[in-house]
Amino acid sequence: MEGIVAPGTGVDPKERQGRRGAISNARDALRFPEASRKGFVKNSKPRNQKQATLIARLASSGGTTMTDTYTIYLVNKSADSQLFWCFLAPPQELINDPKVYANSSANLEVVPNSPASNYFEVPVQYVVGAGASTHAVGLNVVVVSNVTNDASLQDTWQANYANWPPNEGPTMANSGVQAPANTIALVSNPYDKVKNENNGWFANQSFGIQTEAGFVGMTWDPEPNQTRTLTPKLTFYVATGDYSANSLASWNDVSNDAQPVNAPGDFLYNKCTVTYGEDGEWSVAPGEPPTLALTEDLDWFLSEAHNELVALAYLSKGTTDTDRLESVRWDSSPLAAEKGEIFLAGTLTVQTALTATFSYFVLAGIKFRIKRQPSGTTVEFDYDGSKGATHIKSLFKWGAKLFFGGPK
């Protein structure tokens, strides 16, 4: 007989506490299938071979997470199509500078109640840029950097702007000087800004993140011989509106009518869902949209590991045991109970005699009621639920694992 020893029957207290913790984790994994399953795998310490086997199965079903990319799912519940934009909030050092503008080319059109998967995928890879053009940095000016580089924390990047004439773009290089912890420094060379601008040649400098959908960040007019030391923060703004790609926007305009999204706090396993509601209000929730999470985790919901988690949640409520199905005999044709529900009854036999009082058993994550006290290897049972009769009967295969439980 395969068995889980009943609480209160001589089990070591530490063993019992560990088992309760594993079952609690199992219930969490049922509520949040992807994220909690991975947390269950990561944090659970097996107390016996049965728990070790379950944790190993969960690990093989997908226990890793992506650590360097954040995904922001977009849901449009309004009556009209919406063009969503993603912006990156400025570092603390730039917040009060009126000459620093929002700059984004990351946008995505989403129709109302779209069944598709719509999202911004934002890698945690900062970029720095420098440029020069015939347009001065300002509202609604389109600015695209002439040169960009991936930047890491504690980098110092030197931007060298040329003196007019002629109209020449800047160069940029990592100086090798270490910036303070958690910062990135941008240094401008001593160039003749007044002469350049009097002749219609204007410098620009940018900081942000390059996504697959485009650049999200900010742009400003650099001063000669200036050092900006920035402390990046992963706060995004998701907005709708009449913005244009790489056209500089006011931070007030962006932030006043947008949903802020903070990483990692608003994310669950690097994913969150931003919803634009019927009334034009915003909301943000950790994780994927529920329908998408269910679709992507369908194999998990159908797996034996999921079935065992369901059983563990049920079995935490009382005396427990497991056995294997030997045979089943169904009573007369299934009856319609209430609207949308089916009533089935039958008698099954197990491979080993049951030695305790049970009131139900769980098979493939579905609970069945035991009609009367099992006699040896024989169990009379019934089912009253929304699953179809054909599906229910298909679960009763020789050797299927049955989890028996009863009230404490």
GROMACS .gro file of C-alpha atoms in nm:
model
  408
    1MET     CA    1   0.000   0.000   0.000
    2GLU     CA    2   0.129   0.340  -0.094
    3GLY     CA    3   0.040   0.576   0.188
    4ILE     CA    4   0.066   0.920   0.341
    5VAL     CA    5   0.069   0.878   0.718
    6ALA     CA    6  -0.231   1.044   0.882
    7PRO     CA    7  -0.167   1.348   1.102
    8GLY     CA    8  -0.163   1.266   1.470
    9THR     CA    9  -0.051   0.904   1.432
   10GLY     CA   10   0.300   0.913   1.567
   11VAL     CA   11   0.457   1.135   1.299
   12ASP     CA   12   0.749   1.346   1.416
   13PRO     CA   13   0.626   1.708   1.472
   14LYS     CA   14   0.898   1.851   1.245
   15GLU     CA   15   0.797   1.603   0.974
   16ARG     CA   16   0.431   1.701   1.012
   17GLN     CA   17   0.515   2.074   0.992
   18GLY     CA   18   0.723   2.021   0.679
   19ARG     CA   19   0.439   1.827   0.519
   20ARG     CA   20   0.193   2.105   0.597
   21GLY     CA   21   0.431   2.356   0.440
   22ALA     CA   22   0.458   2.148   0.124
   23ILE     CA   23   0.079   2.120   0.102
   24SER     CA   24   0.041   2.496   0.157
   25ASN     CA   25   0.288   2.557  -0.124
   26ALA     CA   26   0.090   2.315  -0.338
   27ARG     CA   27  -0.229   2.515  -0.284
   28ASP     CA   28  -0.045   2.833  -0.384
   29ALA     CA   29   0.074   2.661  -0.699
   30LEU     CA   30  -0.285   2.579  -0.785
   31ARG     CA   31  -0.388   2.945  -0.748
   32PHE     CA   32  -0.091   3.080  -0.949
   33PRO     CA   33   0.002   2.792  -1.178
   34GLU     CA   34   0.315   2.925  -1.348
   35ALA     CA   35   0.474   3.151  -1.089
   36SER     CA   36   0.391   2.960  -0.772
   37ARG     CA   37   0.479   2.632  -0.933
   38LYS     CA   38   0.828   2.769  -0.994
   39GLY     CA   39   0.844   2.911  -0.643
   40PHE     CA   40   0.729   2.574  -0.507
   41VAL     CA   41   1.012   2.405  -0.696
   42LYS     CA   42   1.270   2.661  -0.582
   43ASN     CA   43   1.177   2.684  -0.213
   44SER     CA   44   1.049   2.336  -0.125
   45LYS     CA   45   1.279   2.107   0.074
   46PRO     CA   46   1.164   1.744   0.043
   47ARG     CA   47   1.106   1.566   0.373
   48ASN     CA   48   1.060   1.222   0.219
   49GLN     CA   49   1.089   1.037  -0.112
   50LYS     CA   50   0.731   1.115  -0.214
   51GLN     CA   51   0.783   1.492  -0.181
   52ALA     CA   52   1.121   1.467  -0.354
   53THR     CA   53   0.961   1.289  -0.650
   54LEU     CA   54   0.686   1.551  -0.680
   55ILE     CA   55   0.934   1.840  -0.665
   56ALA     CA   56   1.150   1.671  -0.929
   57ARG     CA   57   0.846   1.638  -1.156
   58LEU     CA   58   0.761   2.003  -1.111
   59ALA     CA   59   1.117   2.105  -1.189
   60SER     CA   60   1.112   1.905  -1.512
   61SER     CA   61   0.784   2.072  -1.612
   62GLY     CA   62   0.943   2.418  -1.616
   63GLY     CA   63   1.109   2.569  -1.310
   64THR     CA   64   1.324   2.840  -1.463
   65THR     CA   65   1.255   3.208  -1.510
   66MET     CA   66   1.384   3.481  -1.736
   67THR     CA   67   1.573   3.740  -1.536
   68ASP     CA   68   1.678   4.001  -1.792
   69THR     CA   69   1.355   4.095  -1.975
   70TYR     CA   70   1.026   4.243  -1.854
   71THR     CA   71   0.705   4.180  -2.048
   72ILE     CA   72   0.414   4.427  -2.024
   73TYR     CA   73   0.091   4.276  -2.163
   74LEU     CA   74  -0.167   4.519  -2.299
   75VAL     CA   75  -0.544   4.475  -2.266
   76ASN     CA   76  -0.787   4.718  -2.429
   77LYS     CA   77  -1.140   4.705  -2.288
   78SER     CA   78  -1.249   5.037  -2.438
   79ALA     CA   79  -1.488   5.071  -2.731
   80ASP     CA   80  -1.218   5.184  -2.977
   81SER     CA   81  -0.877   5.072  -3.097
   82GLN     CA   82  -0.598   5.225  -2.892
   83LEU     CA   83  -0.237   5.302  -2.983
   84PHE     CA   84  -0.034   5.211  -2.674
   85TRP     CA   85   0.305   5.372  -2.608
   86CYS     CA   86   0.579   5.271  -2.367
   87PHE     CA   87   0.797   5.533  -2.195
   88LEU     CA   88   1.084   5.498  -1.948
   89ALA     CA   89   1.072   5.724  -1.641
   90PRO     CA   90   1.375   5.953  -1.599
   91PRO     CA   91   1.641   5.885  -1.335
   92GLN     CA   92   1.619   6.092  -1.020
   93GLU     CA   93   1.894   6.324  -1.144
   94LEU     CA   94   1.683   6.432  -1.447
   95ILE     CA   95   1.334   6.455  -1.297
   96ASN     CA   96   1.340   6.830  -1.231
   97ASP     CA   97   1.525   6.930  -1.547
   98PRO     CA   98   1.275   7.097  -1.786
   99LYS     CA   99   1.515   7.050  -2.077
  100VAL     CA  100   1.493   6.669  -2.058
  101TYR     CA  101   1.220   6.525  -2.281
  102ALA     CA  102   1.050   6.187  -2.313
  103ASN     CA  103   1.153   6.001  -2.628
  104SER     CA  104   0.989   5.679  -2.746
  105SER     CA  105   0.932   5.485  -3.066
  106ALA     CA  106   0.779   5.180  -2.893
  107ASN     CA  107   0.410   5.163  -2.978
  108LEU     CA  108   0.147   4.900  -3.050
  109GLU     CA  109  -0.212   4.924  -3.176
  110VAL     CA  110  -0.460   4.703  -2.987
  111VAL     CA  111  -0.821   4.650  -3.092
  112PRO     CA  112  -1.096   4.625  -2.826
  113ASN     CA  113  -1.096   4.293  -2.640
  114SER     CA  114  -0.831   4.151  -2.870
  115PRO     CA  115  -0.784   3.772  -2.838
  116ALA     CA  116  -0.421   3.814  -2.949
  117SER     CA  117  -0.119   3.839  -2.720
  118ASN     CA  118  -0.019   4.209  -2.723
  119TYR     CA  119   0.284   4.321  -2.524
  120PHE     CA  120   0.597   4.531  -2.491
  121GLU     CA  121   0.907   4.324  -2.420
  122VAL     CA  122   1.166   4.537  -2.240
  123PRO     CA  123   1.518   4.402  -2.188
  124VAL     CA  124   1.719   4.534  -1.895
  125GLN     CA  125   1.989   4.663  -2.127
  126TYR     CA  126   2.053   5.035  -2.109
  127VAL     CA  127   2.173   5.235  -2.409
  128VAL     CA  128   2.339   5.576  -2.434
  129GLY     CA  129   2.336   5.788  -2.746
  130ALA     CA  130   2.469   6.109  -2.895
  131GLY     CA  131   2.377   6.302  -3.206
  132ALA     CA  132   2.372   6.634  -3.385
  133SER     CA  133   2.130   6.777  -3.639
  134THR     CA  134   1.980   7.096  -3.780
  135HIS     CA  135   1.696   7.076  -3.525
  136ALA     CA  136   1.732   7.208  -3.170
  137VAL     CA  137   1.617   6.975  -2.890
  138GLY     CA  138   1.262   7.070  -2.792
  139LEU     CA  139   0.897   6.962  -2.784
  140ASN     CA  140   0.775   6.767  -3.088
  141VAL     CA  141   1.121   6.762  -3.246
  142VAL     CA  142   1.216   6.421  -3.386
  143VAL     CA  143   1.552   6.311  -3.245
  144VAL     CA  144   1.734   5.992  -3.340
  145SER     CA  145   2.088   5.950  -3.210
  146ASN     CA  146   2.370   5.925  -3.466
  147VAL     CA  147   2.560   5.684  -3.244
  148THR     CA  148   2.434   5.450  -2.969
  149ASN     CA  149   2.605   5.203  -2.737
  150ASP     CA  150   2.491   4.942  -2.487
  151ALA     CA  151   2.579   5.062  -2.138
  152SER     CA  152   2.627   4.879  -1.810
  153LEU     CA  153   2.615   5.009  -1.455
  154GLN     CA  154   2.936   5.189  -1.354
  155ASP     CA  155   3.022   5.269  -1.719
  156THR     CA  156   3.140   5.617  -1.813
  157TRP     CA  157   3.070   5.714  -2.174
  158GLN     CA  158   3.250   6.006  -2.341
  159ALA     CA  159   3.058   6.190  -2.614
  160ASN     CA  160   3.280   6.404  -2.836
  161TYR     CA  161   3.097   6.675  -3.032
  162ALA     CA  162   3.269   6.840  -3.328
  163ASN     CA  163   3.303   7.215  -3.380
  164TRP     CA  164   3.143   7.375  -3.684
  165PRO     CA  165   3.230   7.384  -3.970
  166PRO     CA  166   3.138   7.143  -4.116
  167ASN     CA  167   2.815   6.981  -3.989
  168GLU     CA  168   2.964   6.670  -3.832
  169GLY     CA  169   2.815   6.411  -3.600
  170PRO     CA  170   2.969   6.316  -3.263
  171THR     CA  171   3.168   6.010  -3.167
  172MET     CA  172   3.122   5.810  -2.849
  173ALA     CA  173   3.342   5.571  -2.651
  174ASN     CA  174   3.363   5.407  -2.312
  175SER     CA  175   3.629   5.602  -2.123
  176GLY     CA  176   3.712   5.314  -1.891
  177VAL     CA  177   3.657   5.536  -1.586
  178GLN     CA  178   3.439   5.364  -1.328
  179ALA     CA  179   3.123   5.551  -1.233
  180PRO     CA  180   2.974   5.519  -0.880
  181ALA     CA  181   2.784   5.203  -0.795
  182ASN     CA  182   2.440   5.168  -0.961
  183THR     CA  183   2.503   5.462  -1.195
  184ILE     CA  184   2.598   5.533  -1.556
  185ALA     CA  185   2.791   5.849  -1.641
  186LEU     CA  186   2.777   6.050  -1.967
  187VAL     CA  187   3.050   6.306  -2.029
  188SER     CA  188   3.048   6.576  -2.297
  189ASN     CA  189   3.373   6.718  -2.433
  190PRO     CA  190   3.451   7.094  -2.434
  191TYR     CA  191   3.299   7.197  -2.769
  192ASP     CA  192   3.193   7.537  -2.903
  193LYS     CA  193   2.816   7.507  -2.850
  194VAL     CA  194   2.744   7.877  -2.915
  195LYS     CA  195   2.918   7.880  -3.252
  196ASN     CA  196   2.759   7.551  -3.355
  197GLU     CA  197   2.407   7.662  -3.272
  198ASN     CA  198   2.453   8.007  -3.431
  199ASN     CA  199   2.522   7.815  -3.749
  200GLY     CA  200   2.222   7.585  -3.712
  201TRP     CA  201   2.399   7.274  -3.576
  202PHE     CA  202   2.252   7.136  -3.253
  203ALA     CA  203   2.380   6.858  -3.027
  204ASN     CA  204   2.167   6.601  -2.847
  205GLN     CA  205   2.223   6.325  -2.593
  206SER     CA  206   2.000   6.033  -2.496
  207PHE     CA  207   1.962   5.759  -2.239
  208GLY     CA  208   1.716   5.469  -2.228
  209ILE     CA  209   1.646   5.112  -2.334
  210GLN     CA  210   1.628   4.969  -2.685
  211THR     CA  211   1.336   4.724  -2.717
  212GLU     CA  212   1.222   4.515  -3.012
  213ALA     CA  213   0.937   4.765  -3.054
  214GLY     CA  214   1.174   5.064  -3.049
  215PHE     CA  215   1.361   5.302  -2.820
  216VAL     CA  216   1.217   5.406  -2.483
  217GLY     CA  217   1.401   5.676  -2.295
  218MET     CA  218   1.481   6.045  -2.287
  219THR     CA  219   1.678   6.314  -2.473
  220TRP     CA  220   1.834   6.646  -2.374
  221ASP     CA  221   2.057   6.924  -2.501
  222PRO     CA  222   2.407   6.855  -2.361
  223GLU     CA  223   2.625   7.133  -2.224
  224PRO     CA  224   2.997   7.142  -2.311
  225ASN     CA  225   3.230   6.975  -2.063
  226GLN     CA  226   2.932   6.838  -1.870
  227THR     CA  227   2.908   6.513  -1.673
  228ARG     CA  228   2.567   6.360  -1.605
  229THR     CA  229   2.571   6.075  -1.354
  230LEU     CA  230   2.245   5.883  -1.380
  231THR     CA  231   2.092   5.628  -1.143
  232PRO     CA  232   1.859   5.424  -1.365
  233LYS     CA  233   1.524   5.314  -1.228
  234LEU     CA  234   1.297   5.064  -1.397
  235THR     CA  235   0.970   5.254  -1.395
  236PHE     CA  236   0.772   5.258  -1.716
  237TYR     CA  237   0.474   5.462  -1.830
  238VAL     CA  238   0.216   5.296  -2.054
  239ALA     CA  239   0.008   5.558  -2.232
  240THR     CA  240  -0.231   5.608  -2.522
  241GLY     CA  241  -0.243   5.923  -2.727
  242ASP     CA  242  -0.125   6.118  -3.027
  243TYR     CA  243   0.246   6.069  -2.980
  244SER     CA  244   0.489   6.019  -3.269
  245ALA     CA  245   0.794   5.796  -3.290
  246ASN     CA  246   1.104   5.969  -3.149
  247SER     CA  247   0.913   6.297  -3.127
  248LEU     CA  248   1.009   6.460  -2.799
  249ALA     CA  249   0.728   6.488  -2.543
  250SER     CA  250   0.677   6.661  -2.210
  251TRP     CA  251   0.711   6.438  -1.904
  252ASN     CA  252   0.405   6.608  -1.752
  253ASP     CA  253   0.194   6.517  -2.055
  254VAL     CA  254   0.317   6.159  -2.048
  255SER     CA  255   0.287   6.091  -1.675
  256ASN     CA  256  -0.046   6.267  -1.614
  257ASP     CA  257  -0.246   6.029  -1.834
  258ALA     CA  258  -0.059   5.702  -1.814
  259GLN     CA  259  -0.022   5.389  -1.604
  260PRO     CA  260   0.309   5.375  -1.415
  261VAL     CA  261   0.459   5.027  -1.398
  262ASN     CA  262   0.736   4.963  -1.146
  263ALA     CA  263   0.988   4.683  -1.178
  264PRO     CA  264   1.009   4.448  -1.011
  265GLY     CA  265   0.719   4.530  -0.773
  266ASP     CA  266   0.437   4.529  -1.032
  267PHE     CA  267   0.562   4.213  -1.201
  268LEU     CA  268   0.518   3.844  -1.135
  269TYR     CA  269   0.804   3.647  -1.284
  270ASN     CA  270   0.892   3.950  -1.498
  271LYS     CA  271   0.541   3.978  -1.642
  272CYS     CA  272   0.254   4.217  -1.577
  273THR     CA  273  -0.074   4.315  -1.743
  274VAL     CA  274  -0.180   4.675  -1.804
  275THR     CA  275  -0.549   4.725  -1.880
  276TYR     CA  276  -0.716   5.028  -2.035
  277GLY     CA  277  -1.074   5.005  -1.909
  278GLU     CA  278  -1.414   5.079  -2.056
  279ASP     CA  279  -1.422   5.406  -1.861
  280GLY     CA  280  -1.073   5.516  -1.968
  281GLU     CA  281  -0.921   5.424  -1.632
  282TRP     CA  282  -0.595   5.230  -1.604
  283SER     CA  283  -0.505   4.929  -1.394
  284VAL     CA  284  -0.201   4.704  -1.359
  285ALA     CA  285  -0.185   4.345  -1.231
  286PRO     CA  286   0.112   4.112  -1.184
  287GLY     CA  287   0.151   3.827  -1.430
  288GLU     CA  288   0.001   3.746  -1.768
  289PRO     CA  289  -0.363   3.803  -1.860
  290PRO     CA  290  -0.556   3.510  -1.702
  291THR     CA  291  -0.672   3.364  -2.035
  292LEU     CA  292  -0.318   3.369  -2.172
  293ALA     CA  293  -0.175   3.211  -1.856
  294LEU     CA  294  -0.427   2.927  -1.883
  295THR     CA  295  -0.350   2.871  -2.251
  296GLU     CA  296   0.027   2.870  -2.205
  297ASP     CA  297   0.005   2.639  -1.903
  298LEU     CA  298  -0.244   2.395  -2.053
  299ASP     CA  299   0.010   2.110  -2.060
  300TRP     CA  300   0.082   2.180  -1.692
  301PHE     CA  301  -0.287   2.168  -1.598
  302LEU     CA  302  -0.315   1.832  -1.775
  303SER     CA  303   0.002   1.690  -1.622
  304GLU     CA  304   0.034   1.430  -1.350
  305ALA     CA  305   0.225   1.683  -1.139
  306HIS     CA  306  -0.076   1.916  -1.141
  307ASN     CA  307  -0.306   1.628  -1.051
  308GLU     CA  308  -0.089   1.546  -0.751
  309LEU     CA  309  -0.093   1.911  -0.638
  310VAL     CA  310  -0.473   1.909  -0.649
  311ALA     CA  311  -0.472   1.591  -0.448
  312LEU     CA  312  -0.230   1.734  -0.192
  313ALA     CA  313  -0.458   2.034  -0.142
  314TYR     CA  314  -0.757   1.808  -0.081
  315LEU     CA  315  -0.564   1.563   0.137
  316SER     CA  316  -0.445   1.836   0.372
  317LYS     CA  317  -0.794   1.831   0.523
  318GLY     CA  318  -0.786   1.489   0.688
  319THR     CA  319  -0.677   1.125   0.697
  320THR     CA  320  -0.506   1.033   0.370
  321ASP     CA  321  -0.395   0.731   0.171
  322THR     CA  322  -0.322   0.633  -0.189
  323ASP     CA  323  -0.391   0.325  -0.396
  324ARG     CA  324  -0.407   0.206  -0.755
  325LEU     CA  325  -0.719   0.133  -0.961
  326GLU     CA  326  -0.777  -0.229  -1.046
  327SER     CA  327  -1.120  -0.218  -1.213
  328VAL     CA  328  -1.443  -0.018  -1.230
  329ARG     CA  329  -1.808  -0.105  -1.294
  330TRP     CA  330  -2.050   0.173  -1.379
  331ASP     CA  331  -2.412   0.182  -1.273
  332SER     CA  332  -2.691   0.267  -1.517
  333SER     CA  333  -2.662   0.548  -1.771
  334PRO     CA  334  -2.551   0.888  -1.637
  335LEU     CA  335  -2.826   1.114  -1.508
  336ALA     CA  336  -2.864   1.485  -1.555
  337ALA     CA  337  -2.844   1.646  -1.209
  338GLU     CA  338  -2.894   2.021  -1.224
  339LYS     CA  339  -2.850   2.230  -1.537
  340GLY     CA  340  -2.503   2.173  -1.681
  341GLU     CA  341  -2.416   1.894  -1.433
  342ILE     CA  342  -2.388   1.516  -1.468
  343PHE     CA  343  -2.445   1.247  -1.205
  344LEU     CA  344  -2.248   0.922  -1.232
  345ALA     CA  345  -2.221   0.628  -0.994
  346GLY     CA  346  -2.017   0.312  -0.989
  347THR     CA  347  -1.810   0.060  -0.796
  348LEU     CA  348  -1.434   0.027  -0.820
  349THR     CA  349  -1.174  -0.206  -0.680
  350VAL     CA  350  -0.824  -0.112  -0.571
  351GLN     CA  351  -0.510  -0.319  -0.559
  352THR     CA  352  -0.465  -0.318  -0.179
  353ALA     CA  353  -0.726  -0.332   0.095
  354LEU     CA  354  -0.813   0.005   0.249
  355THR     CA  355  -0.763   0.017   0.624
  356ALA     CA  356  -0.916   0.354   0.721
  357THR     CA  357  -1.242   0.545   0.692
  358PHE     CA  358  -1.260   0.772   0.387
  359SER     CA  359  -1.532   0.996   0.252
  360TYR     CA  360  -1.390   1.081  -0.091
  361PHE     CA  361  -1.106   1.017  -0.334
  362VAL     CA  362  -0.931   1.232  -0.595
  363LEU     CA  363  -0.846   1.113  -0.945
  364ALA     CA  364  -0.678   1.336  -1.205
  365GLY     CA  365  -0.756   1.643  -0.995
  366ILE     CA  366  -1.131   1.563  -0.971
  367LYS     CA  367  -1.304   1.481  -0.643
  368PHE     CA  368  -1.542   1.182  -0.613
  369ARG     CA  369  -1.769   1.104  -0.316
  370ILE     CA  370  -1.750   0.765  -0.144
  371LYS     CA  371  -2.109   0.651  -0.084
  372ARG     CA  372  -2.038   0.412   0.204
  373GLN     CA  373  -1.747   0.282   0.408
  374PRO     CA  374  -1.510   0.090   0.175
  375SER     CA  375  -1.514  -0.286   0.220
  376GLY     CA  376  -1.170  -0.434   0.167
  377THR     CA  377  -1.072  -0.346  -0.187
  378THR     CA  378  -1.424  -0.241  -0.301
  379VAL     CA  379  -1.537   0.122  -0.311
  380GLU     CA  380  -1.883   0.250  -0.409
  381PHE     CA  381  -1.871   0.609  -0.532
  382ASP     CA  382  -2.051   0.878  -0.729
  383TYR     CA  383  -1.973   1.201  -0.913
  384ASP     CA  384  -2.188   1.514  -0.939
  385GLY     CA  385  -2.031   1.789  -1.147
  386SER     CA  386  -1.991   1.970  -1.476
  387LYS     CA  387  -1.746   1.734  -1.648
  388GLY     CA  388  -1.888   1.521  -1.926
  389ALA     CA  389  -1.959   1.153  -1.863
  390THR     CA  390  -1.722   1.042  -2.140
  391HIS     CA  391  -1.437   1.243  -1.993
  392ILE     CA  392  -1.499   1.118  -1.639
  393LYS     CA  393  -1.510   0.754  -1.748
  394SER     CA  394  -1.191   0.793  -1.952
  395LEU     CA  395  -0.998   0.871  -1.631
  396PHE     CA  396  -1.064   0.529  -1.476
  397LYS     CA  397  -0.780   0.329  -1.628
  398TRP     CA  398  -0.606   0.031  -1.475
  399GLY     CA  399  -0.323   0.144  -1.249
  400ALA     CA  400  -0.447   0.504  -1.215
  401LYS     CA  401  -0.345   0.660  -0.882
  402LEU     CA  402  -0.630   0.733  -0.640
  403PHE     CA  403  -0.588   0.968  -0.345
  404PHE     CA  404  -0.825   0.883  -0.059
  405GLY     CA  405  -0.918   1.135   0.206
  406GLY     CA  406  -1.163   1.201   0.485
  407PRO     CA  407  -1.255   1.460   0.746
  408LYS     CA  408  -1.028   1.519   1.045
   0.00000   0.00000   0.00000
